[in-house]
Amino acid sequence: MNRTIALLLFIFTSITAIAQSPKHDLHFNKLASQWDEAIPLGNGTLGALIWQKGERLRFSLDRVDVWDMRPMKGLHRKEFSYKWVIDQVNKKDYKPVQDYFDAPYDREPAPSKIPGVLLNLKPRTGGRPKMFIYL
C-alpha cells in the first residue's frame, strides 16, 4: 500500500514538473501595437487577442459562433462550394471567386463577425511592459 502511494506521488510530481517546463513558455518583450498583429489565445470556441495600444493593454474576447447571419442578396448561390472554388483555381480564373465572395462585403452588412468584449487595461506601474504566456 505504501509503495503504491509513493509510486503515485512520484508519478504525479514528475508529470507536474514536466507540464510546467519553461521550454514551452512564450516570452514577449514587446506586444503587438495593432489588433490584427495581436497574440491569439483560445481553445477553438472562445478566443482572445492581446495587444498594446499606447499605455493600455487590450484584450478582445470573442466566440466562434457569434455571427450576424441575416440573409443577404447575392450570398446564396450554387457556386458557394469548395469544389467550385477549386475548379476556378484549376482554370486559373480566380476573379469570379473574388467577385462572388469579396464584393458583397462592400455593399452588404452581413454575414459578419459580431465583436465580443474589449478589455482596455492601464497598468499602474511604469516601465516597459513584459508579458509571459504559460502553456
PDB file of C-alpha atoms in Angstrom:
ATOM      1  CA  MET A   1       0.000   0.000   0.000  1.00  0.00           C
ATOM      2  CA  ASN A   2       2.781   2.443   0.953  1.00  0.00           C
ATOM      3  CA  ARG A   3       4.681   1.564  -2.213  1.00  0.00           C
ATOM      4  CA  THR A   4       1.584   2.282  -4.322  1.00  0.00           C
ATOM      5  CA  ILE A   5       1.086   5.676  -2.682  1.00  0.00           C
ATOM      6  CA  ALA A   6       4.777   6.504  -3.071  1.00  0.00           C
ATOM      7  CA  LEU A   7       4.684   5.462  -6.735  1.00  0.00           C
ATOM      8  CA  LEU A   8       1.553   7.542  -7.417  1.00  0.00           C
ATOM      9  CA  LEU A   9       3.095  10.528  -5.644  1.00  0.00           C
ATOM     10  CA  PHE A  10       6.283  10.164  -7.715  1.00  0.00           C
ATOM     11  CA  ILE A  11       4.323   9.925 -10.986  1.00  0.00           C
ATOM     12  CA  PHE A  12       2.187  12.945 -10.067  1.00  0.00           C
ATOM     13  CA  THR A  13       5.176  15.133  -9.198  1.00  0.00           C
ATOM     14  CA  SER A  14       7.021  14.019 -12.352  1.00  0.00           C
ATOM     15  CA  ILE A  15       4.057  14.871 -14.588  1.00  0.00           C
ATOM     16  CA  THR A  16       3.611  18.239 -12.860  1.00  0.00           C
ATOM     17  CA  ALA A  17       7.305  19.077 -13.292  1.00  0.00           C
ATOM     18  CA  ILE A  18       7.211  18.128 -16.984  1.00  0.00           C
ATOM     19  CA  ALA A  19       3.978  20.039 -17.632  1.00  0.00           C
ATOM     20  CA  GLN A  20       5.492  23.216 -16.199  1.00  0.00           C
ATOM     21  CA  SER A  21       8.648  23.019 -18.227  1.00  0.00           C
ATOM     22  CA  PRO A  22       9.710  26.558 -19.256  1.00  0.00           C
ATOM     23  CA  LYS A  23      10.911  25.404 -22.672  1.00  0.00           C
ATOM     24  CA  HIS A  24       7.330  25.828 -23.983  1.00  0.00           C
ATOM     25  CA  ASP A  25       6.730  29.286 -22.492  1.00  0.00           C
ATOM     26  CA  LEU A  26       6.389  32.239 -24.828  1.00  0.00           C
ATOM     27  CA  HIS A  27       8.206  35.411 -23.785  1.00  0.00           C
ATOM     28  CA  PHE A  28       7.461  38.780 -25.330  1.00  0.00           C
ATOM     29  CA  ASN A  29       9.468  41.908 -24.644  1.00  0.00           C
ATOM     30  CA  LYS A  30       7.157  43.922 -26.860  1.00  0.00           C
ATOM     31  CA  LEU A  31       3.485  43.406 -27.605  1.00  0.00           C
ATOM     32  CA  ALA A  32       1.818  43.974 -30.948  1.00  0.00           C
ATOM     33  CA  SER A  33       0.534  47.531 -31.360  1.00  0.00           C
ATOM     34  CA  GLN A  34      -2.381  46.690 -33.680  1.00  0.00           C
ATOM     35  CA  TRP A  35      -5.252  44.247 -33.219  1.00  0.00           C
ATOM     36  CA  ASP A  36      -4.510  42.376 -36.459  1.00  0.00           C
ATOM     37  CA  GLU A  37      -0.998  41.562 -35.215  1.00  0.00           C
ATOM     38  CA  ALA A  38      -2.172  40.629 -31.714  1.00  0.00           C
ATOM     39  CA  ILE A  39      -1.299  37.452 -29.847  1.00  0.00           C
ATOM     40  CA  PRO A  40      -4.155  34.962 -30.338  1.00  0.00           C
ATOM     41  CA  LEU A  41      -5.144  32.740 -27.446  1.00  0.00           C
ATOM     42  CA  GLY A  42      -8.060  30.347 -27.435  1.00  0.00           C
ATOM     43  CA  ASN A  43      -9.475  26.872 -27.445  1.00  0.00           C
ATOM     44  CA  GLY A  44     -11.322  26.839 -30.778  1.00  0.00           C
ATOM     45  CA  THR A  45     -14.606  28.158 -29.360  1.00  0.00           C
ATOM     46  CA  LEU A  46     -13.591  31.020 -27.089  1.00  0.00           C
ATOM     47  CA  GLY A  47     -10.681  33.233 -28.015  1.00  0.00           C
ATOM     48  CA  ALA A  48      -8.831  36.398 -27.190  1.00  0.00           C
ATOM     49  CA  LEU A  49      -6.483  38.773 -28.962  1.00  0.00           C
ATOM     50  CA  ILE A  50      -3.936  40.595 -26.807  1.00  0.00           C
ATOM     51  CA  TRP A  51      -2.131  43.743 -27.882  1.00  0.00           C
ATOM     52  CA  GLN A  52      -0.935  47.081 -26.584  1.00  0.00           C
ATOM     53  CA  LYS A  53      -2.315  50.436 -27.674  1.00  0.00           C
ATOM     54  CA  GLY A  54      -0.358  53.300 -26.160  1.00  0.00           C
ATOM     55  CA  GLU A  55      -0.007  52.587 -22.451  1.00  0.00           C
ATOM     56  CA  ARG A  56      -3.042  50.305 -22.391  1.00  0.00           C
ATOM     57  CA  LEU A  57      -3.176  46.533 -22.589  1.00  0.00           C
ATOM     58  CA  ARG A  58      -6.133  45.407 -24.692  1.00  0.00           C
ATOM     59  CA  PHE A  59      -7.927  42.048 -24.660  1.00  0.00           C
ATOM     60  CA  SER A  60     -10.529  41.362 -27.322  1.00  0.00           C
ATOM     61  CA  LEU A  61     -12.696  38.401 -26.267  1.00  0.00           C
ATOM     62  CA  ASP A  62     -14.760  36.518 -28.821  1.00  0.00           C
ATOM     63  CA  ARG A  63     -16.720  33.352 -29.517  1.00  0.00           C
ATOM     64  CA  VAL A  64     -16.603  31.467 -32.802  1.00  0.00           C
ATOM     65  CA  ASP A  65     -20.411  31.209 -33.032  1.00  0.00           C
ATOM     66  CA  VAL A  66     -21.353  34.900 -32.654  1.00  0.00           C
ATOM     67  CA  TRP A  67     -22.161  35.977 -36.210  1.00  0.00           C
ATOM     68  CA  ASP A  68     -24.721  38.240 -37.862  1.00  0.00           C
ATOM     69  CA  MET A  69     -26.264  35.753 -40.279  1.00  0.00           C
ATOM     70  CA  ARG A  70     -29.072  37.851 -41.794  1.00  0.00           C
ATOM     71  CA  PRO A  71     -29.903  36.670 -45.308  1.00  0.00           C
ATOM     72  CA  MET A  72     -28.242  39.000 -47.807  1.00  0.00           C
ATOM     73  CA  LYS A  73     -28.868  39.453 -51.504  1.00  0.00           C
ATOM     74  CA  GLY A  74     -26.405  37.591 -53.707  1.00  0.00           C
ATOM     75  CA  LEU A  75     -24.859  35.459 -50.968  1.00  0.00           C
ATOM     76  CA  HIS A  76     -26.805  32.244 -51.595  1.00  0.00           C
ATOM     77  CA  ARG A  77     -25.528  30.884 -54.869  1.00  0.00           C
ATOM     78  CA  LYS A  78     -24.862  27.398 -56.186  1.00  0.00           C
ATOM     79  CA  GLU A  79     -21.245  28.499 -56.678  1.00  0.00           C
ATOM     80  CA  PHE A  80     -20.712  28.738 -52.939  1.00  0.00           C
ATOM     81  CA  SER A  81     -18.941  25.422 -52.618  1.00  0.00           C
ATOM     82  CA  TYR A  82     -15.383  24.313 -52.129  1.00  0.00           C
ATOM     83  CA  LYS A  83     -15.488  22.310 -55.360  1.00  0.00           C
ATOM     84  CA  TRP A  84     -16.463  25.380 -57.403  1.00  0.00           C
ATOM     85  CA  VAL A  85     -13.592  27.411 -55.914  1.00  0.00           C
ATOM     86  CA  ILE A  86     -11.104  24.617 -56.684  1.00  0.00           C
ATOM     87  CA  ASP A  87     -12.449  24.444 -60.248  1.00  0.00           C
ATOM     88  CA  GLN A  88     -11.762  28.171 -60.679  1.00  0.00           C
ATOM     89  CA  VAL A  89      -8.248  27.785 -59.307  1.00  0.00           C
ATOM     90  CA  ASN A  90      -7.571  24.897 -61.688  1.00  0.00           C
ATOM     91  CA  LYS A  91      -8.855  27.041 -64.618  1.00  0.00           C
ATOM     92  CA  LYS A  92      -6.550  29.839 -63.409  1.00  0.00           C
ATOM     93  CA  ASP A  93      -9.574  32.149 -63.272  1.00  0.00           C
ATOM     94  CA  TYR A  94      -9.840  33.323 -59.679  1.00  0.00           C
ATOM     95  CA  LYS A  95     -11.589  36.639 -60.434  1.00  0.00           C
ATOM     96  CA  PRO A  96     -15.133  35.154 -60.217  1.00  0.00           C
ATOM     97  CA  VAL A  97     -14.276  33.811 -56.758  1.00  0.00           C
ATOM     98  CA  GLN A  98     -13.207  37.263 -55.620  1.00  0.00           C
ATOM     99  CA  ASP A  99     -16.292  38.831 -57.206  1.00  0.00           C
ATOM    100  CA  TYR A 100     -18.685  36.383 -55.532  1.00  0.00           C
ATOM    101  CA  PHE A 101     -17.031  36.234 -52.121  1.00  0.00           C
ATOM    102  CA  ASP A 102     -15.383  39.636 -51.610  1.00  0.00           C
ATOM    103  CA  ALA A 103     -17.632  42.124 -53.403  1.00  0.00           C
ATOM    104  CA  PRO A 104     -20.769  41.530 -51.269  1.00  0.00           C
ATOM    105  CA  TYR A 105     -18.912  42.688 -48.154  1.00  0.00           C
ATOM    106  CA  ASP A 106     -18.529  46.140 -49.695  1.00  0.00           C
ATOM    107  CA  ARG A 107     -22.299  46.609 -50.040  1.00  0.00           C
ATOM    108  CA  GLU A 108     -23.985  44.260 -47.529  1.00  0.00           C
ATOM    109  CA  PRO A 109     -23.728  44.413 -43.705  1.00  0.00           C
ATOM    110  CA  ALA A 110     -23.770  40.640 -43.171  1.00  0.00           C
ATOM    111  CA  PRO A 111     -22.620  37.986 -42.720  1.00  0.00           C
ATOM    112  CA  SER A 112     -20.149  39.496 -40.339  1.00  0.00           C
ATOM    113  CA  LYS A 113     -18.461  38.666 -37.087  1.00  0.00           C
ATOM    114  CA  ILE A 114     -20.078  40.419 -34.150  1.00  0.00           C
ATOM    115  CA  PRO A 115     -17.392  41.713 -31.779  1.00  0.00           C
ATOM    116  CA  GLY A 116     -17.379  40.316 -28.271  1.00  0.00           C
ATOM    117  CA  VAL A 117     -15.849  42.162 -25.333  1.00  0.00           C
ATOM    118  CA  LEU A 118     -12.903  44.554 -25.340  1.00  0.00           C
ATOM    119  CA  LEU A 119     -10.993  44.936 -22.089  1.00  0.00           C
ATOM    120  CA  ASN A 120      -8.835  48.043 -22.039  1.00  0.00           C
ATOM    121  CA  LEU A 121      -6.457  47.961 -19.061  1.00  0.00           C
ATOM    122  CA  LYS A 122      -3.952  50.577 -17.988  1.00  0.00           C
ATOM    123  CA  PRO A 123      -1.105  49.269 -15.805  1.00  0.00           C
ATOM    124  CA  ARG A 124      -0.456  51.105 -12.536  1.00  0.00           C
ATOM    125  CA  THR A 125       3.314  50.877 -12.673  1.00  0.00           C
ATOM    126  CA  GLY A 126       5.609  52.442 -15.228  1.00  0.00           C
ATOM    127  CA  GLY A 127       8.373  50.816 -17.150  1.00  0.00           C
ATOM    128  CA  ARG A 128       8.391  48.662 -20.203  1.00  0.00           C
ATOM    129  CA  PRO A 129       5.646  46.037 -20.187  1.00  0.00           C
ATOM    130  CA  LYS A 130       6.664  42.411 -20.332  1.00  0.00           C
ATOM    131  CA  MET A 131       4.311  39.539 -20.954  1.00  0.00           C
ATOM    132  CA  PHE A 132       4.609  35.830 -20.268  1.00  0.00           C
ATOM    133  CA  ILE A 133       2.252  33.198 -21.609  1.00  0.00           C
ATOM    134  CA  TYR A 134       2.454  29.824 -19.915  1.00  0.00           C
ATOM    135  CA  LEU A 135       1.193  26.894 -21.985  1.00  0.00           C
TER     136      LEU A 135
END
